XYZ file of C-alpha atoms in Angstrom:
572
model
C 0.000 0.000 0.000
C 2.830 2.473 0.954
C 4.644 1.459 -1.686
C 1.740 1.776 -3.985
C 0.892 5.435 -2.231
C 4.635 6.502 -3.684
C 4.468 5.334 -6.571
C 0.779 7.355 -7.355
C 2.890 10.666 -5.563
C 5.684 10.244 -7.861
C 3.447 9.978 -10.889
C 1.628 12.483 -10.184
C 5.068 14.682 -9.717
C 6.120 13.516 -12.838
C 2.785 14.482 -14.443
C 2.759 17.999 -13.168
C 6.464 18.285 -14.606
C 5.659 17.470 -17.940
C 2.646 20.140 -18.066
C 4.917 22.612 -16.601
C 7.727 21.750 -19.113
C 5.515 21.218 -21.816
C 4.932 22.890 -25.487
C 0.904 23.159 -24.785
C 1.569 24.746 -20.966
C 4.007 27.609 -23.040
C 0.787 27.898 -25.536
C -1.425 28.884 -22.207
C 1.281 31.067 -21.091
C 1.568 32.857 -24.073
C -2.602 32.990 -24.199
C -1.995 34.892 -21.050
C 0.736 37.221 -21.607
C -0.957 38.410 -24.582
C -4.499 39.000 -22.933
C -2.501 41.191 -20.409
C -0.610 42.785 -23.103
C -3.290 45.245 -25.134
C -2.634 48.537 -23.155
C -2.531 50.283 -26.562
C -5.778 49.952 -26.999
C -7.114 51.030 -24.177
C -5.543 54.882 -24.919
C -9.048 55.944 -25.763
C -10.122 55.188 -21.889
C -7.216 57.631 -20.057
C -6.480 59.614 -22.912
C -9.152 62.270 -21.353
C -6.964 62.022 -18.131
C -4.139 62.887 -20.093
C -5.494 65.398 -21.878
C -7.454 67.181 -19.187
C -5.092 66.805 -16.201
C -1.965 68.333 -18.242
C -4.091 70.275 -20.199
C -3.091 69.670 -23.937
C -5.028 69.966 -27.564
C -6.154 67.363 -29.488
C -3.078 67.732 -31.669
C -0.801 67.059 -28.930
C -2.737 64.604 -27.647
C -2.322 62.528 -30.881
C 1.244 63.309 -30.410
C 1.405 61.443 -27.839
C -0.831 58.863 -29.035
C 1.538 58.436 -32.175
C 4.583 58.043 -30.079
C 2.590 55.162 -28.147
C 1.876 53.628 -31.442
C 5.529 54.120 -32.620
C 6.431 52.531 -29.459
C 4.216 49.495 -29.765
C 5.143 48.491 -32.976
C 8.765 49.571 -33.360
C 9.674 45.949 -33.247
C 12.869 46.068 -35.465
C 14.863 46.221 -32.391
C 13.497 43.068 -30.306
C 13.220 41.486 -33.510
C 17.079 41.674 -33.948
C 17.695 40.963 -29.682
C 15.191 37.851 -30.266
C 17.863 36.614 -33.636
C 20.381 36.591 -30.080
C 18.710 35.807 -27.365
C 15.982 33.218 -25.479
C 12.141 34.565 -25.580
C 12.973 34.844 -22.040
C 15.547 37.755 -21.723
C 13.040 39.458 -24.317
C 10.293 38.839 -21.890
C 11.945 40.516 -19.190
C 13.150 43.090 -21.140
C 9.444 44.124 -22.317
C 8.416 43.437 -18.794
C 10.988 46.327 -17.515
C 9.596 48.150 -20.266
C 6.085 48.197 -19.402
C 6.588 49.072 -15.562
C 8.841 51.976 -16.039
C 6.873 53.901 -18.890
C 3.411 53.573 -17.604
C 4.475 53.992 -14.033
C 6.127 57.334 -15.284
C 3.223 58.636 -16.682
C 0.634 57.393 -13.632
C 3.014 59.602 -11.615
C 2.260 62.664 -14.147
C -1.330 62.541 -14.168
C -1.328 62.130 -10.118
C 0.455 65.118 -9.438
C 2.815 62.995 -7.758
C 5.755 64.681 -9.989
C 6.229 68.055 -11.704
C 4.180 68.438 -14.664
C 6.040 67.200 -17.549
C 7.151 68.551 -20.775
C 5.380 67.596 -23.878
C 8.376 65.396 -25.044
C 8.985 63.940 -21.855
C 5.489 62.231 -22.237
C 6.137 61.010 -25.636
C 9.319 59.143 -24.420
C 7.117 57.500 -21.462
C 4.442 55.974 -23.382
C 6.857 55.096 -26.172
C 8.912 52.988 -23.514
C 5.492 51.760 -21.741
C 3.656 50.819 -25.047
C 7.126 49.349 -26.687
C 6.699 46.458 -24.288
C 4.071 45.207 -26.705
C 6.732 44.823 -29.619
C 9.120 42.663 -26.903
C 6.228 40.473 -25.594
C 4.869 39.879 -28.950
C 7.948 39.207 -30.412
C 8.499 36.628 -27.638
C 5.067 34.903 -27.676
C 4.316 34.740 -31.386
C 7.823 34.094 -32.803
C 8.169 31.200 -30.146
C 4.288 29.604 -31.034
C 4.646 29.981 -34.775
C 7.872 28.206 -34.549
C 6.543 25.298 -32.065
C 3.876 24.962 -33.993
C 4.112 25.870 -37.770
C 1.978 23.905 -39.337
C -0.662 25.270 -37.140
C 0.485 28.989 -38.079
C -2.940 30.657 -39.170
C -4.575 29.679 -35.931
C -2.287 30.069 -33.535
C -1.588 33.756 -34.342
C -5.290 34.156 -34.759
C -5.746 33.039 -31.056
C -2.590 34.868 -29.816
C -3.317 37.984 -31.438
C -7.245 37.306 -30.971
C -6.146 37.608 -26.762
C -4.105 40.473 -27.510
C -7.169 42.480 -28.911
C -9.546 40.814 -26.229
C -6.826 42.169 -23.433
C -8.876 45.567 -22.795
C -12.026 43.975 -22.314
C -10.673 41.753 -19.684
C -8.515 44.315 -18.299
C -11.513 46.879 -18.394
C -13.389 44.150 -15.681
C -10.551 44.212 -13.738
C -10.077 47.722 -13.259
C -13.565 48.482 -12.680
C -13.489 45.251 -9.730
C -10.652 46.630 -8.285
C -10.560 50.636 -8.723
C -14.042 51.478 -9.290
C -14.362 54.331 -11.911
C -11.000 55.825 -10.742
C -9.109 56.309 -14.256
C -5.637 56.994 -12.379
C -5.777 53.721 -11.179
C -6.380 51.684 -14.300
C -3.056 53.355 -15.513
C -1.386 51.764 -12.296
C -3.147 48.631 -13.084
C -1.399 48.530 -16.886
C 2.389 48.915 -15.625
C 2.087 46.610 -13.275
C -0.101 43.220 -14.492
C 1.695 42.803 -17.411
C 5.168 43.307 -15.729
C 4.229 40.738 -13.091
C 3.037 38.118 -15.563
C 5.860 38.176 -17.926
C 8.543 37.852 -15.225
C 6.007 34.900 -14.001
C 6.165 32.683 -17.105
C 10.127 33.756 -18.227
C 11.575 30.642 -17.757
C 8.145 28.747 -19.635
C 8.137 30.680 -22.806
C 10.542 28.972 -25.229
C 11.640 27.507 -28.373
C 10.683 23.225 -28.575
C 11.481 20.231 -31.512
C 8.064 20.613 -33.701
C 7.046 17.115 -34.673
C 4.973 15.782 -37.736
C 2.709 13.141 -38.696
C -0.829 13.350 -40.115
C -2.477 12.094 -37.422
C -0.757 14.260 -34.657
C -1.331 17.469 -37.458
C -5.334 16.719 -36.757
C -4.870 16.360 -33.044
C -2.842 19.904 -32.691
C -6.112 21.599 -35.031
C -8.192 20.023 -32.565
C -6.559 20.835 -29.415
C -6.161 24.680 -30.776
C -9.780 24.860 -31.558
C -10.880 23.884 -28.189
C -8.586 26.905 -27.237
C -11.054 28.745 -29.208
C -14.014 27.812 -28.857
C -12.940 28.609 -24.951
C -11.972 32.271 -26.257
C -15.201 32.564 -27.792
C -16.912 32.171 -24.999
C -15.184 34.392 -23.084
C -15.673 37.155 -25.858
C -19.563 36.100 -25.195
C -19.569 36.427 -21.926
C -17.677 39.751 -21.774
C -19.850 40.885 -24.602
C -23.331 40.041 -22.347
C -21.542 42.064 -19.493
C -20.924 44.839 -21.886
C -24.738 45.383 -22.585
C -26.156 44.293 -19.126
C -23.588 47.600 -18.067
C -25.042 49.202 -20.514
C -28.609 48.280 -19.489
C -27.918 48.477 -15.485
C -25.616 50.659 -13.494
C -22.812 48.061 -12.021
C -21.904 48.440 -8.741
C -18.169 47.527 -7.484
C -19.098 44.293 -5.989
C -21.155 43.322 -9.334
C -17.898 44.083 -11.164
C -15.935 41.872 -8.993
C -18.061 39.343 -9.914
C -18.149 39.725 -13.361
C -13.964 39.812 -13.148
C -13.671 36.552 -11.503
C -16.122 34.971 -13.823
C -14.035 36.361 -16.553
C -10.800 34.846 -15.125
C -12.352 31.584 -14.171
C -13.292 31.248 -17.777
C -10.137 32.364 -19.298
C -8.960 29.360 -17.179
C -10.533 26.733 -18.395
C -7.857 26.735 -21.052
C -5.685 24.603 -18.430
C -7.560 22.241 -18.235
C -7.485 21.550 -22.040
C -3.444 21.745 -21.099
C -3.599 19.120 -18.731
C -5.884 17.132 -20.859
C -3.117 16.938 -23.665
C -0.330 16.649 -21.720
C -2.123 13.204 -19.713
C -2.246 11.773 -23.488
C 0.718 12.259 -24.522
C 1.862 10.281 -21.046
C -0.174 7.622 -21.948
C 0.961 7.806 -25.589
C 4.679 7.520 -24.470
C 4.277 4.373 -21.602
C 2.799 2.461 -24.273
C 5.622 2.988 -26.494
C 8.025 1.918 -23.416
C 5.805 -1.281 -22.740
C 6.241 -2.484 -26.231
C 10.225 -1.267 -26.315
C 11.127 -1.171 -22.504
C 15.074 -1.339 -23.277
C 15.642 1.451 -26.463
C 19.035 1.128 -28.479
C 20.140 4.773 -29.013
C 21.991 4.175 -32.896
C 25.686 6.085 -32.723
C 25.593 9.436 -33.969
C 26.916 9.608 -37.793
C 30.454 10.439 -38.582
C 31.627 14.108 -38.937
C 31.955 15.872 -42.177
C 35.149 15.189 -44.191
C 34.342 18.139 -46.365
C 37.161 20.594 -46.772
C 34.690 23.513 -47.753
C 34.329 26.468 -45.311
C 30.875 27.399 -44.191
C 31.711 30.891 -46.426
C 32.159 29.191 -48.902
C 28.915 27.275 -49.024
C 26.771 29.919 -47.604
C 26.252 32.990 -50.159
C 26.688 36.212 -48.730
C 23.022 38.118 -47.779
C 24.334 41.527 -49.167
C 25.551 40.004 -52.366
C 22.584 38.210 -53.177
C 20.031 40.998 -51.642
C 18.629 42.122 -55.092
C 17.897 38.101 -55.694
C 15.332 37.001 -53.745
C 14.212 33.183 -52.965
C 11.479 31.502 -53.793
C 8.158 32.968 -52.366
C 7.842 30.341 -48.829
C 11.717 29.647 -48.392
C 13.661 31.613 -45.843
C 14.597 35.077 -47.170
C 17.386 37.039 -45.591
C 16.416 40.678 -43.696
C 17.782 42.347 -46.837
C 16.097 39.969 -49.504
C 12.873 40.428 -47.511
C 13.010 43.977 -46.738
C 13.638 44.949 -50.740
C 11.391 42.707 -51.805
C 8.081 43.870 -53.919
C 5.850 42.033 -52.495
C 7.216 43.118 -48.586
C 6.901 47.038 -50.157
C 3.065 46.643 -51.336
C 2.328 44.619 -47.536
C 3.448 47.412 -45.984
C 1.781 50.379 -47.882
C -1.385 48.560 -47.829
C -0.611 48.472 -44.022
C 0.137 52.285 -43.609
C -3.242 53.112 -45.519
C -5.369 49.872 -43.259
C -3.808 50.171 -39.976
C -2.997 53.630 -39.813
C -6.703 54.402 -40.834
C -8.316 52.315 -37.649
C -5.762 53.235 -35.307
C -6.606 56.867 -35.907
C -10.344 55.517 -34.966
C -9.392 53.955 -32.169
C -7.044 56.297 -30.250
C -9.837 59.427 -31.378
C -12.504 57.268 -29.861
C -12.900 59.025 -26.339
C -12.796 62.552 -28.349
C -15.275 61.220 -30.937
C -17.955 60.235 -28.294
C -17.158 63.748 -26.567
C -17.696 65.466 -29.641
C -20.998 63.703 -30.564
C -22.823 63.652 -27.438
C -22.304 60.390 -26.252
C -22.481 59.781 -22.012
C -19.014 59.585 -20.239
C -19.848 56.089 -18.735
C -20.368 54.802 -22.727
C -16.665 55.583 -23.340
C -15.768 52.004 -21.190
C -18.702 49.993 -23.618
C -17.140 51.397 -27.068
C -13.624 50.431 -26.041
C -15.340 47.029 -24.659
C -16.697 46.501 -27.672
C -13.509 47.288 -29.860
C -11.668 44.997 -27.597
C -14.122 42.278 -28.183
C -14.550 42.773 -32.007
C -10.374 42.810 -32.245
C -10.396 39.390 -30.644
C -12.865 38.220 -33.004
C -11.415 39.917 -36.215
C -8.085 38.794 -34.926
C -9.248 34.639 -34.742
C -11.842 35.040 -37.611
C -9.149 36.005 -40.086
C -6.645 33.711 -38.724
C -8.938 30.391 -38.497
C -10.927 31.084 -41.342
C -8.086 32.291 -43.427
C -6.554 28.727 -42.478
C -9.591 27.163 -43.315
C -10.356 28.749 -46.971
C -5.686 28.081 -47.880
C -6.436 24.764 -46.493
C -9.522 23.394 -48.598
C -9.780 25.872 -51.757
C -6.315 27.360 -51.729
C -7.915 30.859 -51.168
C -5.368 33.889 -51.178
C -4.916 35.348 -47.530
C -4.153 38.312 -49.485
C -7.155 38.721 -51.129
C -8.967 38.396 -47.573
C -7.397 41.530 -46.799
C -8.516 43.539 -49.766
C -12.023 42.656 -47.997
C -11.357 43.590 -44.668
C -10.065 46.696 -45.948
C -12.722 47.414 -48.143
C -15.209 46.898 -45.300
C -13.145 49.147 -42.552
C -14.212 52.303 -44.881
C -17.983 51.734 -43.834
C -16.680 52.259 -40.306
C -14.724 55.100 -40.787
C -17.308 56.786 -42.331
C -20.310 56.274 -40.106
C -18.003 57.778 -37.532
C -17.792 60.625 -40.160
C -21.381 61.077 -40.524
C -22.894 60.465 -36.761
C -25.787 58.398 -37.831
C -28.181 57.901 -34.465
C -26.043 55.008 -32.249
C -23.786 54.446 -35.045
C -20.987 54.837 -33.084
C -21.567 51.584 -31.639
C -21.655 50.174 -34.700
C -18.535 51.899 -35.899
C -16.867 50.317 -32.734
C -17.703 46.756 -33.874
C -16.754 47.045 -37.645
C -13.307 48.941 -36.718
C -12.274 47.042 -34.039
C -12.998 43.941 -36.480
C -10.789 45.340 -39.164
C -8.019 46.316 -36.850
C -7.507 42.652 -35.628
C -8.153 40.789 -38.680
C -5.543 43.003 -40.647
C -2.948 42.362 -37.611
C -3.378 38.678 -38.175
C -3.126 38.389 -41.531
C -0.090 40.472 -42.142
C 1.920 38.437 -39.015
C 0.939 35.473 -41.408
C 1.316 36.219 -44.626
C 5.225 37.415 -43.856
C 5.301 34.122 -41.974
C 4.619 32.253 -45.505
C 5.617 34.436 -48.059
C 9.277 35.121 -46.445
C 9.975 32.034 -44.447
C 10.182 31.620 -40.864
C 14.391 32.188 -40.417
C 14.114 35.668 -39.893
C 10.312 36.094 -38.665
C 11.168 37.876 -35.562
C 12.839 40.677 -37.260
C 10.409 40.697 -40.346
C 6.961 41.293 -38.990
C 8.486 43.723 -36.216
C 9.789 45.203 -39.357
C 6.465 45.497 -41.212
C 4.583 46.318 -37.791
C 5.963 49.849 -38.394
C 3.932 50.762 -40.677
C 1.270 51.354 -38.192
C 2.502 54.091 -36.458
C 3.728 55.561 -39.590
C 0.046 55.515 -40.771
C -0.989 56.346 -37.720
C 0.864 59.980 -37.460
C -0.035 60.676 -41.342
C -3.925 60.123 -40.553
C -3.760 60.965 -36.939
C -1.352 63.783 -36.040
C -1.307 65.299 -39.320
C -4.810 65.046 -40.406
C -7.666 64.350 -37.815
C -5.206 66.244 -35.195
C -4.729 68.770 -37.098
C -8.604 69.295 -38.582
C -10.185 69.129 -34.967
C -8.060 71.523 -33.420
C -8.429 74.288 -36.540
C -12.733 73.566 -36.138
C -12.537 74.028 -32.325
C -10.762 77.444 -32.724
C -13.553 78.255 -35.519
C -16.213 77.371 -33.147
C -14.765 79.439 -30.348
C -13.988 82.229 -32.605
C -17.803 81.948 -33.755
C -18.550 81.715 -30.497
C -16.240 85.338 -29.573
C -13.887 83.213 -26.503
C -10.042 82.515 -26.264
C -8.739 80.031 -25.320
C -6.091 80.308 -22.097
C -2.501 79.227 -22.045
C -2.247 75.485 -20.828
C -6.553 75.462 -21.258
C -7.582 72.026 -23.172
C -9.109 72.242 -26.661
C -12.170 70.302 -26.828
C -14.799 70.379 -30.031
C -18.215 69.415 -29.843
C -20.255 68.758 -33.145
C -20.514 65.971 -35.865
C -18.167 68.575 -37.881
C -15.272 68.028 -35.473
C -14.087 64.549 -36.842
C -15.995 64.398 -40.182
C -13.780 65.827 -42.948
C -11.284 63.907 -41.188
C -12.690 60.472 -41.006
C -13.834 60.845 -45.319
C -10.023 61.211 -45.879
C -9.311 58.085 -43.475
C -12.220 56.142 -45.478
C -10.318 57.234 -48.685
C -6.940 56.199 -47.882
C -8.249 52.872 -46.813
C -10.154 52.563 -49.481
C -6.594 52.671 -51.540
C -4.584 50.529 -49.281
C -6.973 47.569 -50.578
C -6.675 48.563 -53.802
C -2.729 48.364 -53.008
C -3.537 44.840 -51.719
C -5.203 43.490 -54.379
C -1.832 43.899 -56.500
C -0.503 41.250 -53.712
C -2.938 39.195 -54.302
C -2.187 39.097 -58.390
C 1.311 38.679 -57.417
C 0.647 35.854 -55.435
C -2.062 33.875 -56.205
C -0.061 30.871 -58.057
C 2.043 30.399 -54.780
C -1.225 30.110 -52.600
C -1.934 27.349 -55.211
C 0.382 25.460 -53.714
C 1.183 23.128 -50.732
C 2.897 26.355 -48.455
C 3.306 23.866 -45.691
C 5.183 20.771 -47.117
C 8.929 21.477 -46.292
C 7.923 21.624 -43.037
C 6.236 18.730 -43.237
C 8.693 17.264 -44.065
C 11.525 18.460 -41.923
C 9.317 17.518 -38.901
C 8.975 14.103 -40.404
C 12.373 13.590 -40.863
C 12.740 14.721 -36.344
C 10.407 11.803 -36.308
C 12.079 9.604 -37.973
C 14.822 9.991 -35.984
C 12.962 9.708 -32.479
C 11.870 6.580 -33.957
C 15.327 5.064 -34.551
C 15.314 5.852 -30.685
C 12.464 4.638 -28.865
């Protein structure tokens, strides 16, 4: 019996090990770093703080707002640390990241500092929101490559949390601080921080393995992940509208948090699940060969030939580009046509719903809309950017898989249907700025997952890291065309007309607020124009690559993961 008792404890030990150890427990950990990690998007919800405790303009309020966008999505530089590094030092370097910036600025809006200069800000949320480009780069790069033949998904989920983060950070807040905006900032330097440092050592690189059979059971296992999600986003969105409905108290708010974390949760269990299998899977093997012969490794290359002399030179062979789906160098990628018309069609897309969602405080402002409906639009976009963000990615995966469709061509369409967004914002149709919430918020997630995965397959995985940090700064660049220089600029020059109309000046260090549908419309026609050309732009990707989608994209990794199995074979 005693003996039997041990021998239960020590399997049970050995169990736990092998979910904390293994590739489906770094899956959940990356769920969860990512559904901690979407402070960006919740600008909208304290950019009033900003704006009214340090008293700035709408123009230098999208200053700021650009830098944080610059900051989330400068990438290049993790990118290039990741090509060096573990996920894990890039982990704790976003995790730094995050504390100090948004801890600096939480300080500003307190009072709890002198009031800071106008560049001073900028460099805070840059540092804050550039945590983003280190935590994706650690979760995404490290799940794509675990699992590449599950590619589409995966970044659908992972980016799908990312969008759903200020939904589920939005309960949160409200269970723990109430309606006390100062204290949500608080709340986004420090969760994040603390759950990065808590998974660094269980984000990392694993052998991928192949067969057709285990291909089926890793689609399964990820769409249990997501049909988890989804109910989450369904229970967050039936929150949303009983809040809108009923005035939450604290207590009813803690409630709906825990609810939300219990369900986010469940995912473990799906972990656990897996990971008993595979057990199972691998004592069978050792009942049928209990005593494995390990074959003797082969003998060492006799070839004279230097690795520089086999490997041709990146620079030298920058202007000549690889197949479409092999592994392009930075240069060969970066030069590239098809890596140039990706990221102006991302400039025009993301630049163009970015602009919607950091405006979307002012926008409600501006129209009418009740302070305590500025927490339900963001809700909503949160909600909508998980969905866009797993639709396109699972979908997507779905359409390649059975009728080779273009993942291109899916984003000509989600372009195309981000314009009807922009411009109900533009014209103020009764409650459309609900609507408007949905649709952009749909757009903004969907075109984040297919651009992570169509770089993923057009330009190989070698260099991923650095590539979609790369094209991921093409937001912000789109982002301070359409937001700093355009709807920035417009607002500000139709407030002063309305004072002036209205015969009052405006004080030194005195906000600039507008209020009328003319505020943000000429604005938001020029956003639903640019967009409008970015899909055009993407439609010439999807000419230029339509006989590649034709084809099996996946089989050389196939393959090479057959080939680790055949191996592990010879061994057990």
């Amino acid at each position: 019996m005693v003996e039997d008792g041990g021998g239960r404890a020590n399997e049970t030990r050995t169990l736990t090990l092998q979910i904390l150890t293994g590739r489906w427990f770094t899956v959940f950990a990356s769920f969860l770093v990512m559904a901690a990690s979407g402070a960006t998007y919740m600008f909208g919800l304290y950019s009033g703080t900003i704006k009214s405790s340090l008293g700035y303009d709408q123009t230098t309020l999208n200053l700021i707002s650009f830098c944080k966008d610059w900051g989330a999505n400068a990438g290049v530089i993790p990118g290039l640390i990741h090509e060096l590094t573990p996920p894990s030092f890039v982990l704790a370097v976003g995790a730094v990241l995050n504390f100090s910036g948004y801890f600096m600025i939480w300080l500003a809006v307190s009072g709890k500092i002198p009031k800071p200069k106008v560049w001073q800000m900028c460099l805070y949320i840059c540092i804050g929101a550039n945590s983003q480009a280190f935590s994706n780069t650690a979760t995404l790069v490290t799940c794509v490559k675990n699992f590449p033949a599950s590619r589409g998904v995966v970044l659908g989920i992972l980016k799908g949390y990312q969008g759903l983060s200020s939904a589920i950070i939005t309960q949160i807040y409200h269970a723990v601080y109430g309606n006390h905006i100062k204290g949500l900032i608080l709340l986004i330097a420090s969760l994040p921080a603390a759950l990065s440092f808590a998974f660094v050592r269980t984000i990392r690189l694993m052998n991928a393995s192949y067969q057709k059979e285990k291909e089926k059971e890793e689609q399964t296992v990820f769409y249990n992940f997501l049909y988890i999600s989804l109910g989450l986003a369904g229970f967050l969105m039936i929150i949303i509208i009983l809040e809108k409905l009923l005035n939450f108290t604290q207590i009813e708010f803690i409630g709906s948090g825990a609810t939300a974390i219990l369900l986010f949760f469940l995912q473990l269990a799906v972990v656990i699940k897996e990971e008993f299998n595979l057990r199972k899977l691998k004592k069978q093997a050792m009942d049928v060969h209990p005593n494995p012969e390990i074959p003797p490794l082969p003998p060492p290359s006799t070839t004279d030939e230097s690795s520089s002399e086999k490997q041709i030179s990146c620079l030298s062979n920058m202007f000549h580009p690889s197949e479409r789906g092999e592994d392009y160098t930075i240069p060969q990628a970066l030069l590239s046509i098809d890596m140039l018309v990706l990221i102006l069609s991302a400039i025009c897309g993301l630049g163009g719903s970015l602009t919607a969602v950091d405006n979307l405080g002012q926008i409600g402002a501006s129209l009418g809309y009740p302070i305590k409906s500025l927490s339900t639009f963001i809700s909503l976009l949160s909600i909508w950017n998980y969905l866009g963000r797993v639709a396109a990615g699972s979908i997507s995966e779905s359409l390649l898989n059975k009728y080779k469709f273009p993942r291109p061509f899916m984003l000509t369409l989600i372009l195309i249907l981000s314009c009807l967004g922009h411009l109900l914002i533009a014209f103020n149709i009764k409650n459309s700025l609900y609507v408007a919430s949905i649709i952009v918020g749909f757009c903004l997630g969907a075109q984040w997952a297919l651009l992570h995965t169509i770089i993923s397959e057009l330009f190989g995985l070698k260099h991923y890291s650095t590539l979609f940090n790369f094209a991921g700064v093409a937001s912000p660049l789109g982002s301070y065309l359409l937001n700093v220089r355009v709807t920035g600029h417009l607002y500000d020059k139709e407030a002063e007309r309305k004072m002036a109309a209205m015969g009052i000046e405006r004080k030194a260090g005195e906000e600039l607020n507008c209020v009328g549908v003319e505020c943000f419309r000429l604005a938001f026609i020029i956003v639903a124009g640019v967009s409008l050309f970015g899909s055009l732009v993407s439609f010439m990707l999807v000419i230029r690559t339509k006989k590649f989608y034709r084809t099996d994209i996946y089989k050389k990794f196939r393959e090479k993961a057959e080939a680790f199995d055949d191996d592990a074979k010879m061994i057990y």
